[in-house]
mmCIF file of C-alpha atoms and ligand atoms in Angstrom:
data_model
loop_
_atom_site.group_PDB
_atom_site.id
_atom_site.type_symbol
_atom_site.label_atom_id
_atom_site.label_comp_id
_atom_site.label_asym_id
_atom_site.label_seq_id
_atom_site.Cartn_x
_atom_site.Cartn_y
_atom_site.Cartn_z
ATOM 1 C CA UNK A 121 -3.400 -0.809 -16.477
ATOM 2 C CA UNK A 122 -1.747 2.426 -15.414
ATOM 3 C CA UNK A 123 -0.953 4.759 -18.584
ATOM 4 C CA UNK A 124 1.899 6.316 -16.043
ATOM 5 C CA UNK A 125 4.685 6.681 -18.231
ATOM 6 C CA UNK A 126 2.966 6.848 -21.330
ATOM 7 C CA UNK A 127 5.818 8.763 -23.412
ATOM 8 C CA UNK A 128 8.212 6.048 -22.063
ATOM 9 C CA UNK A 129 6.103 2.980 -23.168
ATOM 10 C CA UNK A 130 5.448 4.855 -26.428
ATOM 11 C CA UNK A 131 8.964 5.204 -27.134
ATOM 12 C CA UNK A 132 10.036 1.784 -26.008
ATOM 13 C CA UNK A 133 7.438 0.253 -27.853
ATOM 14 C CA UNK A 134 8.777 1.936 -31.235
ATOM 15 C CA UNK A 135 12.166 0.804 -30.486
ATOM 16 C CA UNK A 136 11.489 -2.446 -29.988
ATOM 17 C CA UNK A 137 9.454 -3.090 -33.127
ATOM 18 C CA UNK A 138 12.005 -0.866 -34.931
ATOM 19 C CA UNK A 139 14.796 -3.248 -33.827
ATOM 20 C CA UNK A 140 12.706 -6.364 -35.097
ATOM 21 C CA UNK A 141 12.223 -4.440 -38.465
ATOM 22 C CA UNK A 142 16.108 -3.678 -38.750
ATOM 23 C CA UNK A 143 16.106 -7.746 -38.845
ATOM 24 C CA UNK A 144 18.641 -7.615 -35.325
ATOM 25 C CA UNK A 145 16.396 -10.634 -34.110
ATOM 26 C CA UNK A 146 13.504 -12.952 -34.679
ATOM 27 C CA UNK A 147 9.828 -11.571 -34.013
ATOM 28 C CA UNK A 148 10.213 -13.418 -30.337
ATOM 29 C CA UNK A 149 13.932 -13.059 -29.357
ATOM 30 C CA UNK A 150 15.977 -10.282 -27.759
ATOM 31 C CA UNK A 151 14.414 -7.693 -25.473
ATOM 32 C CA UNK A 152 14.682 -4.277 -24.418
ATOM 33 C CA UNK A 153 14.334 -2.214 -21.425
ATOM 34 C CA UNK A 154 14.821 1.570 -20.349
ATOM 35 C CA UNK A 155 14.784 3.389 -16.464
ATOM 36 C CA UNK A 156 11.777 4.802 -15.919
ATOM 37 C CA UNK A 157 11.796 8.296 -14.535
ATOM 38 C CA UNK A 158 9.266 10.446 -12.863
ATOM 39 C CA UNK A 159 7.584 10.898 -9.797
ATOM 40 C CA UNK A 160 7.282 7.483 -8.062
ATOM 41 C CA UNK A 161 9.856 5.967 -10.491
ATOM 42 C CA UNK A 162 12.866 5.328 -8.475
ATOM 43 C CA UNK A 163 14.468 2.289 -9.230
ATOM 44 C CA UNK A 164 11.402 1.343 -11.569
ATOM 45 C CA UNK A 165 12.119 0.113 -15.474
ATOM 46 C CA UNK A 166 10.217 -0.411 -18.256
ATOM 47 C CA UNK A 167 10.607 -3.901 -19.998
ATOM 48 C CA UNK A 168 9.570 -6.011 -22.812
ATOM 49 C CA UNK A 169 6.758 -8.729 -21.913
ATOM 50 C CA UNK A 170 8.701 -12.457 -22.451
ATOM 51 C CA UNK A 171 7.560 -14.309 -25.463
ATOM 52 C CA UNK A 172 5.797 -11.760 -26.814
ATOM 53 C CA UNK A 173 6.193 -11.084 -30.943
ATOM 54 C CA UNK A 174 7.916 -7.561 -31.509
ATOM 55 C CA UNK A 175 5.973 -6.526 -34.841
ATOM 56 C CA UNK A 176 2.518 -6.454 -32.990
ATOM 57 C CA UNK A 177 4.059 -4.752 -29.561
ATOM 58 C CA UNK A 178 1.601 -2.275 -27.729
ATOM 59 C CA UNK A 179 3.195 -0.244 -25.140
ATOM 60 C CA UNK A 180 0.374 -1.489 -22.632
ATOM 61 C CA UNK A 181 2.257 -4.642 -23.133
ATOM 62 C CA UNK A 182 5.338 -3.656 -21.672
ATOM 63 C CA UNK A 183 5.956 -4.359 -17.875
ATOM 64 C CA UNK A 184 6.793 -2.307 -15.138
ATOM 65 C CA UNK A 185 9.491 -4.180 -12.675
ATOM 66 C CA UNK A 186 11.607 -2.931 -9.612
ATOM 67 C CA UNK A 187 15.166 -3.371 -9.155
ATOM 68 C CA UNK A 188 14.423 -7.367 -7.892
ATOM 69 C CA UNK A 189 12.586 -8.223 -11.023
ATOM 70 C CA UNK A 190 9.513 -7.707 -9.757
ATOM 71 C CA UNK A 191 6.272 -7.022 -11.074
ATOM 72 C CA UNK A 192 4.750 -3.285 -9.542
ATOM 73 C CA UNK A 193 1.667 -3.640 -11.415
ATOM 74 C CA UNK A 194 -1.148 -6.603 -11.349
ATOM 75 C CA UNK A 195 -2.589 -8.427 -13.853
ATOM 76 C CA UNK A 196 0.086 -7.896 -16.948
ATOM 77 C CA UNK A 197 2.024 -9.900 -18.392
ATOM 78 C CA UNK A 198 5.317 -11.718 -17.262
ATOM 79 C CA UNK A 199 8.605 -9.548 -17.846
ATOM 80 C CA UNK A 200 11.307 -10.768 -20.122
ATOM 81 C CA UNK A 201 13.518 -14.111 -19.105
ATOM 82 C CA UNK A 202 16.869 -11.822 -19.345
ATOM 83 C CA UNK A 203 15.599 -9.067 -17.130
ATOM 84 C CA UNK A 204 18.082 -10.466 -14.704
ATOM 85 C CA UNK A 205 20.701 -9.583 -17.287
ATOM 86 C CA UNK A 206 19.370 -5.645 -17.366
ATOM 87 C CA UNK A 207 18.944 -5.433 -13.631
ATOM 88 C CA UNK A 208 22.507 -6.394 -13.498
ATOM 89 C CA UNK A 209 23.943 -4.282 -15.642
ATOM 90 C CA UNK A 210 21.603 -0.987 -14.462
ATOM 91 C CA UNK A 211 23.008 -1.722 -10.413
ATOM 92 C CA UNK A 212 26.360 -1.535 -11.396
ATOM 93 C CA UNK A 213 26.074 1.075 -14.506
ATOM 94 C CA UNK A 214 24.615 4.363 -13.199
ATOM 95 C CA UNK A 215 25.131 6.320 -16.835
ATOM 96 C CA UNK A 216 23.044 3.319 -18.784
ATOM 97 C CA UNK A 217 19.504 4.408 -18.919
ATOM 98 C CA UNK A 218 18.240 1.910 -22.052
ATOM 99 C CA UNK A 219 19.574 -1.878 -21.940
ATOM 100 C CA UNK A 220 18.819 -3.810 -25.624
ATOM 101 C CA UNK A 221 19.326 -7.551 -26.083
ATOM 102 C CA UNK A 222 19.580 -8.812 -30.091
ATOM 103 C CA UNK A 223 20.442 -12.042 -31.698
ATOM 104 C CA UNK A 224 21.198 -10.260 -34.902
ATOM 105 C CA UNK A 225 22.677 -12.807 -37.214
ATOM 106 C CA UNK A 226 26.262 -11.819 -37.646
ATOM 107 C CA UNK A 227 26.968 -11.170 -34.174
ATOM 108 C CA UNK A 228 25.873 -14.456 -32.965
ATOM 109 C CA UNK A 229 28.436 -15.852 -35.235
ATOM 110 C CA UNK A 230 30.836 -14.165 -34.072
ATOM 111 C CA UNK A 231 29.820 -15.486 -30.373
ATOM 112 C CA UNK A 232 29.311 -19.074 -31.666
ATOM 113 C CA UNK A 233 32.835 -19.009 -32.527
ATOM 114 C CA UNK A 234 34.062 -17.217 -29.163
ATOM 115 C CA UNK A 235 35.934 -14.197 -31.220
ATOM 116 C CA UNK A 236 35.636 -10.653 -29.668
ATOM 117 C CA UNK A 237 35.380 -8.377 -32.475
ATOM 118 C CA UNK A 238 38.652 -6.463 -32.197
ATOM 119 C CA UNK A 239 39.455 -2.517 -32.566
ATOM 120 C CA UNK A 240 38.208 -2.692 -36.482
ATOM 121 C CA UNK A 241 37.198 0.505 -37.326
ATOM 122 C CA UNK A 242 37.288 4.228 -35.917
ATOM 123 C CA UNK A 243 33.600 4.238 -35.522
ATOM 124 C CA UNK A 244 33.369 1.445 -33.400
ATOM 125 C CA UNK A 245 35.991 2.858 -30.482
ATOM 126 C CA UNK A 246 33.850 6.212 -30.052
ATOM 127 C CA UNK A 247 30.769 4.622 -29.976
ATOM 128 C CA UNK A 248 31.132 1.571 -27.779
ATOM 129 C CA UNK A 249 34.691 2.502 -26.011
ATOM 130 C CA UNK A 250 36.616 -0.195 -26.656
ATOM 131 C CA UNK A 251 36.548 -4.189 -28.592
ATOM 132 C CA UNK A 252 33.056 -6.004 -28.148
ATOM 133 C CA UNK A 253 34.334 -8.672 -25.750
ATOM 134 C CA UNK A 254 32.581 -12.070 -25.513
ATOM 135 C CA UNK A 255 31.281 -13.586 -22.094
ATOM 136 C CA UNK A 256 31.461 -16.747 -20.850
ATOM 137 C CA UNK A 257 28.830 -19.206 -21.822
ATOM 138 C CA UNK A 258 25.579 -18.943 -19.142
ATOM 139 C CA UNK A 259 22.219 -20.536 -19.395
ATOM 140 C CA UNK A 260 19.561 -18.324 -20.624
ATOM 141 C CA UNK A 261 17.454 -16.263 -18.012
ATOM 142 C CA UNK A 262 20.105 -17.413 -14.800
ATOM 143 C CA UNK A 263 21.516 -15.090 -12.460
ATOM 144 C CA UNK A 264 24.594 -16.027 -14.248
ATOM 145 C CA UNK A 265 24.123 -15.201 -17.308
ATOM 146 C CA UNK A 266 23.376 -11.907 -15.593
ATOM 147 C CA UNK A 267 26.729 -11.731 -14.449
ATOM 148 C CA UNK A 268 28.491 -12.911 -17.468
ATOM 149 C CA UNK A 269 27.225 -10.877 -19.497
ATOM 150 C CA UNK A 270 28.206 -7.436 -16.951
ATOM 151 C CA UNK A 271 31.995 -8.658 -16.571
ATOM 152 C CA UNK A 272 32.058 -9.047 -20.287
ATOM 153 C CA UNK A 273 30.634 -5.252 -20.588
ATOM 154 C CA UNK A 274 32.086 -3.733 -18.823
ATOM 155 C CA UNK A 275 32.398 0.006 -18.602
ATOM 156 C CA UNK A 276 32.079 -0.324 -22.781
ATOM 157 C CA UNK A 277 28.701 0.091 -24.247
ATOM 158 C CA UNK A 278 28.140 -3.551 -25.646
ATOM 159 C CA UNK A 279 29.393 -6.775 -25.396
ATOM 160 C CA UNK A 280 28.517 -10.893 -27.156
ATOM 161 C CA UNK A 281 26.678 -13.000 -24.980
ATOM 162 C CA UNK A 282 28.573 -16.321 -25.570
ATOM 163 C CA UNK A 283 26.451 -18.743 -27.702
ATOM 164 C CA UNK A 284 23.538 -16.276 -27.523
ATOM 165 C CA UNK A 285 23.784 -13.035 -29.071
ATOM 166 C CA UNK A 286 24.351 -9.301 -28.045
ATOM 167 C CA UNK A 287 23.924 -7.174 -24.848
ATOM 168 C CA UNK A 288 24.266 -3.457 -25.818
ATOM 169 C CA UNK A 289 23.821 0.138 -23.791
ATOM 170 C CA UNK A 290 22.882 3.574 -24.103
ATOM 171 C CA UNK A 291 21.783 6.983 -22.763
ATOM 172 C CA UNK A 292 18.804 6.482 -24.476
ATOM 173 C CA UNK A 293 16.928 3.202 -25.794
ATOM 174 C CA UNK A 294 18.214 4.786 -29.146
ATOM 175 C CA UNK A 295 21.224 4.919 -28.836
ATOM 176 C CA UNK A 296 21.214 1.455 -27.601
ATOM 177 C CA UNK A 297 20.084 0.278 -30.457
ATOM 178 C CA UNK A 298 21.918 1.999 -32.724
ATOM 179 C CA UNK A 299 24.848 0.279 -30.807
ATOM 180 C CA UNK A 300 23.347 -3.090 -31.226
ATOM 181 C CA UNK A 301 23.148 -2.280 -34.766
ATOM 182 C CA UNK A 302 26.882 -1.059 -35.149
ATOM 183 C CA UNK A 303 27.710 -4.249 -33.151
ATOM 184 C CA UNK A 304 25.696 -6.363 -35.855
ATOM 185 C CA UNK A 305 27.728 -4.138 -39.163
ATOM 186 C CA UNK A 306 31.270 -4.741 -36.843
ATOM 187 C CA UNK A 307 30.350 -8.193 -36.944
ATOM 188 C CA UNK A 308 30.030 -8.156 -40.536
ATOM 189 C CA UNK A 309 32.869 -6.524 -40.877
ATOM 190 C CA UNK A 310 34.939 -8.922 -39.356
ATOM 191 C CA UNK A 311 33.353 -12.159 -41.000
ATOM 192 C CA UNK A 312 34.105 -11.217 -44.195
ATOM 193 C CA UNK A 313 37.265 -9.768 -43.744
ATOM 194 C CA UNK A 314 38.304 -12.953 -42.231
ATOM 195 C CA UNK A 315 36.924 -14.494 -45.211
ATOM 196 C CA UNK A 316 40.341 -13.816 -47.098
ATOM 197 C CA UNK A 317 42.205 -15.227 -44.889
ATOM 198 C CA UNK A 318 42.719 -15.884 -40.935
ATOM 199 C CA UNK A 319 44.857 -13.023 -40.501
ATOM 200 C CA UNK A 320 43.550 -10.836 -43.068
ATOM 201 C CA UNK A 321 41.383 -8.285 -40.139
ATOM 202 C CA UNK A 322 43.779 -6.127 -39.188
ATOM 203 C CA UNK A 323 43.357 -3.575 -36.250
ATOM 204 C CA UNK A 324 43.519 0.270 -35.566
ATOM 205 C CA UNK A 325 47.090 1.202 -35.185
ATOM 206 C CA UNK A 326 47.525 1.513 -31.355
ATOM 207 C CA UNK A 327 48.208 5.371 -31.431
ATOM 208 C CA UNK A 328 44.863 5.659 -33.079
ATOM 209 C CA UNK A 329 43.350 3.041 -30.632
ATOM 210 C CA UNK A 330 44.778 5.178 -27.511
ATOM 211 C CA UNK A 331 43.445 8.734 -28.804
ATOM 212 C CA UNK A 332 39.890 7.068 -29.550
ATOM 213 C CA UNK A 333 39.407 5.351 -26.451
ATOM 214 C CA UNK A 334 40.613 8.621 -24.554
ATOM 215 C CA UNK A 335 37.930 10.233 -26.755
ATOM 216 C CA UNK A 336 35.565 7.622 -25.730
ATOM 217 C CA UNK A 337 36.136 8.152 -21.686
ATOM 218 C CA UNK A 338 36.548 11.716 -22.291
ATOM 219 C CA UNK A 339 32.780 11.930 -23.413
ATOM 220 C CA UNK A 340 31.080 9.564 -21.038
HETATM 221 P P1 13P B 403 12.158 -13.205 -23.679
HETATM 222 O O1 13P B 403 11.051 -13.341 -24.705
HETATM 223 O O2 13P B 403 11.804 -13.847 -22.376
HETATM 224 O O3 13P B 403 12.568 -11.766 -23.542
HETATM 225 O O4 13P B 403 13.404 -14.030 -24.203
HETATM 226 C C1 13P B 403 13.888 -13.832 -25.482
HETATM 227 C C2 13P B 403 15.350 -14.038 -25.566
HETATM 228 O O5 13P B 403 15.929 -13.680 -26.556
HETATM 229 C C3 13P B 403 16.099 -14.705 -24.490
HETATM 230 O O6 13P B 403 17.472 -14.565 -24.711
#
């Protein structure tokens, strides 16, 4: 296998097992990708192999796939089921560089239920522009799941995948995951604030809301 992109493997590699030690999923669920850049990298991402568990990843294991999903390299292993859900969101998103797909525990309650998570916190408007909106149910690893999970995104930095779990973005696969991790505390957040009562999680006032989300755009 080609060691082409070695500092990118490296780095996805550490994120990925990171986000498996942070508990966001289960040693074989979620996934992670980045755009690989370089000479001979157009359109080219890094990805995480499917069924594969995180805490013994080796960045040899990750797979190299063009903009169709497809393989560029022989004999490795398979890409991730969701990579349809990454392509989709990397065509229409030309600032996200690092896709990351959790299950962390909080957050997929909050999508069992079908609650976006509204404007909670000050935190949460910078960082991911706006509420974390949840999609419309898809089955795993179709084309429109894919697309689900982009119109729930958005032009915001993370979004519930409906009966699933968490789609989140970033400049960096580092940021993206510290988004998927905000999205997992948010989640929190709201459960047990809802916990005294149905009403009890109350929101940003709106001129805060409006100022943060100019912030937001203003930055990105
Ligand atoms: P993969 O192992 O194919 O990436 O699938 C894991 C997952 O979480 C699907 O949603």
């Amino acid at each position: 296998m080609s060691d082409q992109w070695g500092e990118q493997r490296s780095q996805l590699t550490e994120a990925t097992r990171e986000m498996y030690r942070r508990g966001l999923v289960g040693a074989y669920s979620g996934n992670t990708s980045l755009r690989l850049s370089g000479s001979g990298a157009d359109g080219l991402l890094l990805v995480t192999p499917t069924h594969h568990p995180y805490y013994r990843l080796e960045p040899e294991e990750l797979v190299v796939v063009d903009l169709e999903g497809e393989p560029v390299e022989e004999g490795g292993m398979a890409p991730s089921s969701e990579t349809r859900v990454h392509l989709e969101i990397y065509r229409n998103r030309d600032d996200v560089q690092a896709v990351v797909h959790t299950h962390s525990i909080y957050a997929s309650v909050a999508s069992v239920v079908g609650r976006d998570i509204p404007a909670l916190i000050d935190e949460m408007l910078l960082t991911i522009g706006g509420p974390v909106k949840v999609s419309k149910y898809a089955f795993p690893g179709t084309q429109q799941l894919a697309e689900e999970a982009y119109a729930a995104l958005g032009n915001r930095n993370a979004a519930l995948l409906r009966n699933h779990g968490v789609v989140s973005v970033g400049p960096d696969i580092w940021e993206a995951l510290e988004v998927a991790d905000l999205v997992e505390r948010l989640a929190q957040i709201f459960v047990h604030a809802r916990n005294f009562g149905p009403r009890a999680a109350t929101t940003l006032p709106e001129d805060a809301i409006a100022t943060e989300m100019e912030m937001f755009r203003s930055s990105h």
